XYZ file of C-alpha atoms in Angstrom:
714
model
C 102.450 100.896 100.378
C 104.576 98.986 102.814
C 108.107 98.925 101.488
C 109.914 95.624 101.164
C 113.663 95.044 101.057
C 114.013 94.303 97.355
C 116.960 94.200 95.056
C 115.534 97.227 93.249
C 116.018 99.356 96.319
C 119.743 98.555 96.374
C 120.066 100.014 92.893
C 118.680 103.338 94.036
C 120.020 103.765 97.558
C 123.755 103.255 98.282
C 124.412 100.503 100.822
C 126.789 101.832 103.533
C 127.874 98.264 104.352
C 128.875 97.392 100.788
C 132.607 97.091 100.139
C 134.265 99.707 97.896
C 134.484 98.856 94.179
C 137.404 96.607 93.257
C 137.639 94.978 96.688
C 135.805 91.694 97.089
C 135.536 90.820 100.791
C 135.889 87.258 101.895
C 132.569 85.641 102.717
C 131.632 82.711 104.847
C 128.717 80.383 104.333
C 126.824 82.189 107.098
C 127.472 85.519 105.424
C 126.274 84.142 102.097
C 123.105 82.805 103.710
C 122.470 86.166 105.366
C 122.999 87.937 102.067
C 120.629 85.573 100.276
C 118.008 86.152 102.952
C 118.410 89.904 102.538
C 117.962 89.594 98.773
C 114.916 87.358 99.103
C 111.960 89.780 99.147
C 109.575 89.429 102.047
C 106.092 88.656 100.757
C 103.461 90.204 103.024
C 100.405 89.448 100.915
C 99.471 86.452 98.777
C 96.926 86.518 95.975
C 93.465 85.123 96.659
C 94.075 81.871 94.738
C 97.382 81.057 96.462
C 95.915 82.017 99.812
C 92.970 79.683 99.294
C 95.225 76.815 98.138
C 97.753 77.631 100.903
C 100.703 77.642 98.525
C 103.655 80.019 98.342
C 102.971 83.172 96.321
C 105.515 85.676 95.010
C 103.120 88.582 95.661
C 103.225 90.037 92.138
C 100.376 90.783 89.742
C 99.936 88.333 88.185
C 101.816 85.930 90.446
C 103.856 83.153 88.858
C 101.422 80.430 89.969
C 98.406 82.116 88.349
C 100.398 83.038 85.232
C 101.558 79.442 84.793
C 98.018 78.098 85.209
C 96.528 80.914 83.042
C 94.268 81.993 85.925
C 93.040 85.489 86.752
C 95.088 86.835 89.651
C 93.201 88.898 92.264
C 94.053 90.505 95.602
C 90.533 91.112 96.920
C 90.601 89.090 100.160
C 90.502 90.997 103.439
C 93.906 92.175 104.699
C 94.148 92.444 108.502
C 97.661 93.800 109.003
C 97.202 97.494 108.299
C 96.908 99.119 104.911
C 97.181 96.432 102.205
C 100.287 96.751 100.023
C 99.751 97.074 96.303
C 101.192 94.020 94.508
C 103.938 95.066 92.058
C 103.711 93.947 88.424
C 105.273 90.591 87.663
C 108.866 90.733 86.446
C 107.801 88.615 83.491
C 105.958 91.654 82.175
C 109.179 93.646 82.052
C 111.052 90.701 80.546
C 108.403 90.349 77.836
C 108.808 93.995 76.916
C 112.570 93.860 76.979
C 112.606 90.885 74.601
C 109.943 92.467 72.441
C 111.935 95.665 72.112
C 115.079 93.705 71.245
C 113.323 91.607 68.606
C 111.804 94.658 66.925
C 114.631 97.178 67.244
C 114.785 97.594 63.464
C 111.077 98.068 62.812
C 109.500 101.163 61.277
C 109.145 104.499 63.065
C 105.544 103.643 63.992
C 106.717 100.486 65.705
C 109.402 102.472 67.514
C 106.746 104.849 68.827
C 104.668 101.911 70.027
C 107.617 100.371 71.833
C 108.275 103.693 73.552
C 104.695 103.850 74.804
C 104.545 100.292 76.066
C 108.071 100.227 77.495
C 107.308 103.511 79.250
C 104.872 101.807 81.628
C 107.269 99.268 83.214
C 109.863 102.014 83.654
C 107.306 104.208 85.418
C 106.279 101.258 87.555
C 109.874 100.681 88.704
C 110.384 104.354 89.515
C 107.052 104.552 91.319
C 107.794 101.547 93.519
C 111.051 103.199 94.585
C 109.207 106.335 95.712
C 107.655 106.829 99.145
C 103.908 107.143 99.386
C 102.521 110.616 99.964
C 99.842 111.574 102.486
C 97.182 114.156 101.678
C 95.056 115.281 104.639
C 94.477 111.719 105.878
C 94.076 110.476 102.290
C 96.958 108.365 101.047
C 98.221 108.298 97.513
C 100.052 105.115 96.676
C 102.569 105.656 93.875
C 101.681 102.250 92.423
C 97.929 102.854 92.502
C 95.778 103.639 89.495
C 95.600 107.320 90.438
C 99.158 108.360 89.650
C 97.856 110.764 87.030
C 96.093 112.694 89.826
C 99.438 113.390 91.462
C 100.704 114.843 88.209
C 97.592 117.014 87.919
C 97.942 118.247 91.511
C 101.585 119.015 90.897
C 100.637 121.184 87.923
C 97.937 122.909 89.945
C 100.370 123.706 92.732
C 102.972 125.131 90.387
C 100.757 127.473 88.378
C 102.272 130.892 87.817
C 101.149 133.975 89.703
C 98.986 135.218 86.829
C 96.715 132.203 87.068
C 93.380 132.872 88.744
C 93.365 129.277 89.922
C 96.754 129.693 91.580
C 95.565 132.852 93.328
C 92.488 130.960 94.465
C 94.625 128.193 95.955
C 96.955 130.664 97.646
C 94.061 132.648 99.090
C 92.699 129.574 100.883
C 94.666 130.302 104.038
C 92.911 133.696 104.324
C 89.379 132.395 103.680
C 86.797 131.249 106.189
C 86.695 127.498 106.706
C 83.205 127.267 105.195
C 84.333 129.027 102.012
C 87.923 127.898 101.625
C 88.887 127.372 97.992
C 85.729 129.063 96.660
C 85.797 132.077 94.332
C 85.259 135.300 96.299
C 81.990 137.205 96.106
C 82.004 140.289 93.868
C 79.981 142.735 95.957
C 80.005 146.351 97.021
C 78.853 147.621 100.388
C 75.236 148.592 99.957
C 72.170 149.203 102.080
C 69.618 146.402 101.797
C 66.941 148.732 100.412
C 69.315 149.825 97.643
C 69.882 146.241 96.522
C 66.255 145.734 95.460
C 65.920 146.598 91.746
C 63.093 148.554 90.149
C 59.683 146.933 90.426
C 59.528 146.010 86.740
C 63.006 144.420 86.882
C 62.159 142.480 90.033
C 58.968 141.072 88.493
C 60.773 140.186 85.247
C 63.509 138.323 87.141
C 60.904 136.440 89.167
C 59.009 135.403 86.036
C 62.248 134.365 84.319
C 63.106 132.194 87.334
C 59.837 130.241 87.262
C 59.685 129.990 83.469
C 63.329 129.179 82.705
C 65.462 128.474 85.788
C 63.384 125.869 87.625
C 63.651 122.359 86.179
C 63.039 119.628 88.763
C 63.750 121.467 92.038
C 60.186 122.782 92.373
C 59.819 123.487 96.073
C 57.880 126.787 95.888
C 54.262 127.551 95.144
C 54.551 130.192 92.438
C 51.470 132.226 93.301
C 52.484 132.422 96.967
C 55.981 133.667 96.061
C 54.524 136.244 93.667
C 52.439 137.518 96.578
C 55.613 137.882 98.674
C 57.225 139.926 95.910
C 54.338 142.391 95.894
C 54.651 142.822 99.667
C 58.396 143.465 99.321
C 57.935 146.060 96.564
C 55.144 147.711 98.528
C 57.392 147.879 101.616
C 60.010 149.782 99.669
C 57.434 152.131 98.164
C 55.957 152.872 101.596
C 59.483 153.250 103.077
C 58.943 150.429 105.537
C 61.650 147.897 106.492
C 62.119 145.588 103.554
C 61.375 142.512 105.686
C 58.129 143.934 107.100
C 55.327 141.329 107.096
C 57.687 138.899 105.387
C 60.475 138.039 107.773
C 64.100 137.298 106.965
C 63.717 133.914 105.283
C 61.002 134.906 102.801
C 62.877 138.064 101.864
C 66.049 136.007 101.407
C 64.139 133.649 99.091
C 63.077 136.562 96.890
C 66.600 137.966 96.759
C 68.094 134.589 95.823
C 65.443 134.024 93.154
C 66.529 137.308 91.574
C 70.193 136.305 91.951
C 69.694 132.991 90.107
C 67.610 134.634 87.380
C 70.194 137.394 86.838
C 73.014 134.838 86.734
C 71.218 132.551 84.273
C 70.288 135.440 82.000
C 73.906 136.541 81.878
C 75.087 133.042 80.914
C 72.414 132.562 78.272
C 73.386 135.847 76.607
C 76.403 134.075 75.139
C 80.182 134.431 75.085
C 81.448 137.178 77.376
C 84.862 138.525 78.199
C 86.122 137.845 81.687
C 85.481 141.476 82.646
C 81.878 141.366 81.429
C 81.412 138.051 83.189
C 82.639 139.492 86.476
C 80.333 142.483 86.032
C 77.331 140.213 85.553
C 78.353 138.103 88.523
C 78.639 141.236 90.651
C 74.919 141.964 90.098
C 73.756 138.473 91.068
C 76.222 138.300 93.976
C 74.775 141.547 95.298
C 71.307 140.006 95.538
C 72.617 136.764 96.981
C 74.837 138.172 99.728
C 72.015 140.455 100.885
C 69.803 137.381 101.252
C 72.571 135.409 102.965
C 72.948 138.129 105.583
C 69.232 137.877 106.319
C 69.296 134.112 106.889
C 72.413 134.472 109.060
C 70.450 136.883 111.276
C 67.210 134.871 111.304
C 65.646 134.571 114.760
C 62.896 132.461 116.280
C 61.823 128.897 115.606
C 62.534 127.356 112.177
C 59.863 127.423 109.516
C 59.327 125.887 106.114
C 60.742 129.044 104.543
C 63.886 128.671 106.685
C 64.686 125.459 104.785
C 63.630 126.811 101.403
C 65.811 129.912 101.776
C 68.905 127.832 102.528
C 68.239 125.285 99.780
C 67.851 127.917 97.078
C 71.055 129.516 98.381
C 72.775 126.145 97.959
C 71.614 126.033 94.331
C 73.027 129.509 93.643
C 76.325 128.608 95.285
C 76.599 125.437 93.196
C 75.920 127.339 89.975
C 78.693 129.822 90.820
C 81.217 127.129 91.854
C 81.201 128.068 95.557
C 81.252 124.364 96.316
C 82.490 124.390 99.898
C 80.114 127.160 100.954
C 77.312 125.148 99.327
C 78.321 122.030 101.275
C 78.191 123.771 104.645
C 75.029 125.712 103.802
C 73.322 122.463 102.844
C 74.405 120.950 106.164
C 72.539 123.763 107.909
C 69.440 123.180 105.773
C 69.652 119.434 106.453
C 69.522 119.975 110.212
C 66.567 122.341 109.908
C 64.623 119.717 107.910
C 65.212 117.200 110.679
C 64.204 119.665 113.380
C 60.921 120.238 111.527
C 60.382 116.518 111.027
C 60.152 116.961 107.266
C 61.508 113.458 106.717
C 58.453 111.910 108.406
C 54.980 111.293 107.017
C 52.154 113.378 108.474
C 48.701 112.010 109.254
C 45.645 112.918 111.294
C 47.365 111.910 114.518
C 50.152 114.402 113.861
C 48.563 117.726 112.960
C 50.349 119.488 110.130
C 52.277 121.707 110.445
C 51.563 122.534 114.113
C 48.976 121.180 116.588
C 45.847 123.298 116.677
C 46.483 124.982 113.332
C 44.063 124.420 110.453
C 45.292 122.173 107.656
C 46.668 124.071 104.662
C 47.061 121.952 101.538
C 49.555 124.289 99.864
C 51.845 124.339 102.905
C 51.545 120.569 103.334
C 52.551 119.952 99.711
C 55.417 122.452 99.877
C 56.764 120.564 102.905
C 56.902 117.390 100.796
C 58.345 119.146 97.758
C 61.030 120.874 99.785
C 62.112 117.703 101.560
C 62.530 115.747 98.325
C 64.445 118.613 96.723
C 66.820 118.436 99.702
C 67.058 114.653 99.291
C 68.024 114.932 95.613
C 70.641 117.608 96.302
C 72.092 115.475 99.095
C 72.462 112.502 96.737
C 74.331 114.436 94.076
C 76.493 116.369 96.523
C 77.632 113.082 98.031
C 78.678 111.819 94.590
C 80.414 115.004 93.462
C 82.329 115.323 96.736
C 82.848 111.590 97.241
C 81.373 111.855 100.740
C 78.633 109.957 102.612
C 75.037 111.091 102.239
C 73.458 112.944 105.147
C 69.954 111.481 104.812
C 69.500 107.797 105.643
C 66.729 105.978 103.817
C 65.854 103.884 106.846
C 64.855 107.078 108.717
C 62.548 108.399 105.970
C 58.872 107.644 105.430
C 57.812 110.961 103.890
C 55.314 110.709 101.023
C 56.039 112.060 97.578
C 54.124 115.238 96.748
C 50.857 115.085 94.858
C 51.051 115.471 91.087
C 49.284 118.814 91.065
C 50.419 122.007 89.340
C 50.603 125.235 91.330
C 47.619 126.817 89.605
C 45.471 123.815 90.621
C 46.257 124.096 94.341
C 44.090 125.837 96.932
C 44.561 126.014 100.720
C 41.601 123.670 101.081
C 42.956 121.098 98.616
C 43.568 120.423 94.931
C 41.109 121.734 92.394
C 40.101 119.290 89.676
C 40.668 120.662 86.201
C 38.729 119.541 83.137
C 42.002 119.189 81.217
C 44.804 118.711 83.755
C 47.428 117.951 81.086
C 50.980 117.087 82.043
C 52.149 117.942 85.547
C 55.392 119.772 86.312
C 55.776 117.865 89.588
C 56.237 114.538 87.756
C 59.901 115.360 87.142
C 60.519 116.169 90.818
C 59.031 112.840 91.933
C 60.903 110.845 89.286
C 64.154 112.632 90.102
C 63.680 111.718 93.769
C 63.067 108.065 92.842
C 66.216 107.771 90.738
C 68.131 109.534 93.525
C 67.040 106.699 95.812
C 68.494 104.140 93.381
C 71.722 106.123 93.002
C 72.039 106.194 96.773
C 71.777 102.398 96.844
C 74.498 102.171 94.203
C 76.825 104.301 96.310
C 76.031 102.246 99.397
C 76.240 98.752 97.875
C 78.572 98.900 94.872
C 81.052 101.378 96.378
C 80.795 100.052 99.934
C 83.959 100.423 102.015
C 83.145 97.060 103.578
C 85.234 94.075 102.578
C 82.802 92.685 100.016
C 83.734 90.153 97.327
C 83.668 91.578 93.826
C 80.928 89.108 92.905
C 78.641 90.662 95.524
C 79.332 94.133 94.143
C 78.714 92.884 90.632
C 75.400 91.309 91.647
C 74.341 94.551 93.343
C 75.212 96.577 90.252
C 73.212 94.249 88.001
C 70.197 94.320 90.314
C 70.269 98.118 90.568
C 70.690 98.479 86.804
C 67.488 96.478 86.482
C 65.834 98.990 88.839
C 67.146 101.825 86.658
C 65.681 100.211 83.534
C 62.319 99.891 85.273
C 62.541 103.534 86.348
C 63.157 104.585 82.750
C 60.220 102.495 81.548
C 57.963 104.226 84.081
C 58.571 107.715 82.669
C 55.551 109.444 81.136
C 55.877 109.954 77.365
C 56.778 113.653 77.571
C 59.766 112.819 79.798
C 60.847 109.555 78.169
C 59.845 108.453 74.680
C 58.945 111.808 73.108
C 61.829 113.597 71.401
C 62.769 116.563 73.659
C 63.088 118.974 70.723
C 59.327 118.659 70.093
C 58.398 119.765 73.638
C 57.782 123.221 75.047
C 60.928 124.652 76.745
C 59.949 123.846 80.345
C 59.172 120.178 79.600
C 62.183 119.963 77.266
C 64.499 120.860 80.139
C 62.815 118.292 82.366
C 63.144 115.583 79.699
C 66.842 116.397 79.263
C 67.315 116.280 83.045
C 65.732 112.819 83.210
C 67.966 111.516 80.418
C 71.094 112.983 81.954
C 70.223 111.531 85.366
C 69.542 108.101 83.831
C 72.747 107.914 81.796
C 74.832 109.132 84.723
C 73.231 106.575 87.064
C 74.093 103.737 84.660
C 77.682 104.954 84.442
C 77.909 105.340 88.215
C 76.677 101.770 88.727
C 78.900 100.087 86.126
C 82.157 102.033 85.781
C 83.987 100.179 88.622
C 83.888 97.040 86.446
C 85.638 98.550 83.424
C 88.884 96.884 84.490
C 87.267 93.559 85.424
C 87.436 90.402 83.371
C 84.094 88.804 82.654
C 81.743 91.692 83.530
C 80.781 92.051 79.878
C 77.184 93.188 80.418
C 78.220 95.857 82.913
C 80.991 97.117 80.647
C 78.653 97.307 77.656
C 76.055 99.102 79.779
C 78.633 101.638 80.936
C 80.089 102.343 77.488
C 76.657 102.662 75.874
C 75.561 105.085 78.601
C 78.760 107.068 78.094
C 78.075 107.290 74.355
C 74.472 108.403 74.962
C 75.697 110.966 77.491
C 78.249 112.418 75.073
C 75.640 112.787 72.350
C 73.260 114.475 74.784
C 75.930 116.792 76.210
C 76.997 117.843 72.728
C 73.398 118.741 71.867
C 73.075 120.645 75.145
C 76.249 122.624 74.429
C 74.645 123.915 71.237
C 71.756 125.337 73.298
C 72.927 127.583 76.135
C 69.474 127.511 77.721
C 69.994 123.771 78.265
C 73.733 123.738 79.003
C 73.373 126.082 81.964
C 70.119 124.624 83.278
C 71.770 122.094 85.598
C 74.532 122.867 88.082
C 75.969 119.340 87.744
C 76.312 119.332 83.933
C 80.062 119.914 84.168
C 80.502 117.125 86.715
C 78.618 114.665 84.497
C 80.804 115.728 81.579
C 83.925 115.147 83.680
C 82.617 111.746 84.805
C 81.772 110.618 81.268
C 85.105 111.770 79.825
C 87.001 109.954 82.566
C 85.137 106.736 81.704
C 85.862 107.115 77.979
C 89.570 107.752 78.571
C 89.857 104.852 81.018
C 88.175 102.557 78.507
C 90.420 103.804 75.713
C 93.454 102.906 77.814
C 91.859 99.583 78.684
C 91.496 98.635 75.026
C 95.259 98.644 74.621
C 96.219 97.057 77.924
C 93.858 94.080 77.954
C 91.936 91.820 75.654
C 89.239 93.419 73.560
C 85.632 92.868 74.621
C 84.341 92.690 71.075
C 83.872 96.436 70.584
C 83.862 97.676 67.024
C 86.774 100.015 66.328
C 84.566 102.362 64.326
C 82.195 102.668 67.265
C 85.105 103.338 69.611
C 86.434 105.998 67.253
C 83.043 107.699 67.214
C 82.902 107.699 71.012
C 86.398 109.147 71.220
C 85.498 111.867 68.694
C 82.427 112.777 70.749
C 84.615 112.858 73.847
C 86.975 115.299 72.149
C 84.062 117.632 71.418
C 82.850 117.493 75.023
C 86.395 118.030 76.224
C 86.411 121.242 74.188
C 83.079 122.329 75.707
C 84.452 121.797 79.211
C 87.637 123.719 78.424
C 85.628 126.661 77.113
C 83.437 126.606 80.220
C 86.505 126.751 82.481
C 87.143 130.476 82.285
C 85.488 131.400 85.569
C 84.563 128.153 87.346
C 87.442 126.902 89.448
C 86.294 123.283 89.601
C 86.081 123.200 85.793
C 89.694 124.327 85.591
C 90.628 121.505 87.935
C 88.504 119.055 85.969
C 90.460 120.091 82.881
C 93.848 119.587 84.538
C 92.858 116.119 85.732
C 91.364 115.102 82.400
C 94.483 116.351 80.587
C 96.498 113.586 82.249
C 93.990 110.847 81.445
C 93.412 112.160 77.941
C 97.111 112.231 77.041
C 97.502 108.634 78.249
C 94.411 107.593 76.276
C 95.752 109.249 73.140
C 99.107 107.494 73.521
C 97.356 104.152 73.939
C 95.097 104.857 70.970
C 98.077 105.683 68.758
C 99.840 102.549 70.001
C 96.857 100.352 69.176
C 96.463 101.836 65.698
C 100.177 101.389 65.045
C 100.023 97.797 66.255
C 97.010 97.011 64.098
C 98.868 98.375 61.083
C 101.786 96.128 62.003
C 99.463 93.147 62.359
C 97.915 93.826 58.967
C 101.348 93.982 57.384
C 102.458 90.710 58.953
C 99.299 88.649 58.573
C 99.490 86.871 55.214
C 96.561 85.559 53.265
C 93.972 87.865 54.819
C 91.853 89.514 52.157
C 90.217 92.900 52.529
C 87.043 91.848 54.325
C 87.073 94.321 57.191
C 89.307 92.075 59.299
C 91.380 94.932 60.673
C 88.578 96.124 62.919
C 87.836 92.565 63.989
C 91.384 91.475 64.753
C 91.754 93.425 67.983
C 93.992 91.416 70.280
C 92.029 88.204 70.347
C 93.002 86.033 67.361
C 96.017 83.885 68.278
C 96.266 82.293 64.841
C 96.842 85.753 63.375
C 99.009 87.108 66.176
C 101.521 84.294 65.855
C 102.713 85.773 62.580
C 103.791 88.901 64.434
C 106.478 87.098 66.397
C 106.288 84.817 69.451
C 107.010 87.474 72.045
C 104.524 90.014 70.703
C 101.845 87.348 70.302
C 102.441 86.063 73.809
C 102.361 89.567 75.230
C 99.087 90.491 73.559
C 97.337 87.174 74.158
C 98.045 87.353 77.876
C 96.896 90.954 78.039
C 100.002 91.921 79.990
C 100.741 95.330 78.512
C 101.130 97.490 81.645
C 98.671 100.273 82.377
C 98.603 103.366 84.520
C 95.202 102.079 85.690
C 96.243 98.499 86.453
C 95.515 98.843 90.182
C 92.445 101.104 90.048
C 90.198 100.126 92.977
C 86.484 100.680 93.627
C 87.176 103.485 96.098
C 89.493 105.173 93.597
C 86.494 106.166 91.484
C 85.128 108.148 94.435
C 88.547 109.704 94.893
C 88.492 110.682 91.233
C 85.041 112.282 91.634
C 86.200 114.450 94.517
C 89.662 115.219 93.141
C 88.622 118.643 91.857
C 87.630 119.715 95.362
C 90.548 118.484 97.449
C 92.262 121.411 99.209
C 95.615 122.311 97.707
C 97.118 124.138 100.687
C 100.896 123.997 100.540
C 101.024 123.729 104.347
C 99.083 120.468 104.483
C 100.345 118.739 101.369
C 103.748 117.660 100.218
C 105.486 120.304 98.163
C 105.878 119.841 94.408
C 109.569 119.043 94.869
C 108.678 116.091 97.098
C 106.191 114.482 94.731
C 106.994 110.898 93.795
C 108.870 110.633 90.530
C 106.328 109.591 87.922
C 107.498 110.083 84.370
């Protein structure tokens, strides 16, 4: 934030030109004028209303003009003189709190606690404005922004003791390859490739477990074809031939990674393990995976369909083991191979598939489509988790969705018509791809870095929410209306995946408006989706086969908890939006359960540990605000006379002026205006993306400010 010569700065930094105490220098009129000009803060940015009316603005939030006229004060207009400064809170806010504290200095201990919480915010705001902004690898952190709590979390991460695995992980970054920096190391022993392959019975069991349990919506393989590859591999070892004979590197790598994912998932489903047992199980799956990775690294010749499939399934293993950066770069490689093969384009009779002069093979043609859309879905979610742009552009894609045909009903010549086709496993893949398209539009339109008015973003969010509702209505019964617990396990996992994707998409589209006045429908949509997500995540946590089915479960949990904590803080700092306190309490209780699930899942996954550190800061602030609101409501109940016990406590909120007046003029004025300061007061649209990616920002002490140089934020 651009610093301005304010009177606050003179209280913190000694002025070398000031006369010593006790000596008052003689001043002339010119000197007095110069001094007054120095004290007069330079306003570099006016609010949107004052700018439109071309009147003088004091540059605070809210400014005096808007506060006097009881108007909403915004700073959304385009700023063309560098990075826009964050408007400081109005001094009237601090004056309100000072008077409020004075008037209630003899209240009960609960009231004293409330005053400490609310008075804490203006003090932090003053200290933050006096601190310089910090720069993090070309990403700036403004001490007055709504992400101050992230700085506190990063500070804690950087100062972990030497016994912390997370600290060792951060310190080891300087010795890791760029494509793996910050990722947990692989637990492998040097072994010959032939020795990595397990016994034939074990290999077949792992393959069956993969197709029956591990695959949910990312169905890019034809099962019978892959089972044929496995028999060739086992036969090669029995005949003492090279393990890749008649298969090639990519197909062999696919088989090895299938076994790696199956071994990993089995280990997780087996239940609670000590860290040593967990590392032992990871060593087995890592052994399979790294052997396959070496094969793809040495792949020669022109790219093939299996070249993409091998890299995509490696990405999925890396994501499930929290090797996030390696997954990002591996996916980039797979992305380029899909483009080189033209997988993003529709094939027709004029463009022979897959190569000119080759006979058409229906299974290969469908696997091309399946594989591309799996890559598209992964790209969408990686962009959200990392807060980075998508690689695929919708305007370049005209590929068809795959046919709704199960593997057993596919022949090289075409699909075979079954008398009783039943439900198709490919439905979930197609529907997941369609909602990924909508989510991509949300990221592009609602979170656009362009200088768009908030009304345009709001209109886009409402239009895309309508698309999401239509998507949900289009689901077949076994994925939508039927209770998942009544389905067979494979369809149950798909139904859960569809619900989780839907709730997350609604949250993603509406959460930027949590701090906006007037966006009632969007706020209600977001909070309801958060509640549904918490209920679903709690049910999933009770079933390990579901909880570990999706690599992005922990991210969704982090995203939902952040929304709940932000909304909890919002309830205290602004006017209530008509939410029932009992409903809010239930949501907060569900959030506490999910918070516990995430903490328990943080033993070996580095990003979960970081998620926990970040959520700790938001959660503590939410709890303070919740305690403050409950204390204030108790105070209101004690001061409001003539109100009978008709459930009015839950309805009072902060919106009934006739009741609030009995609490004292300053308190009533403070609450009616919604001016209680918040750590999230200046949260911007782009800050939500920053929050998403905060668990993956590098914490190298050579590129970031040291903990001792962090801005003072109490």
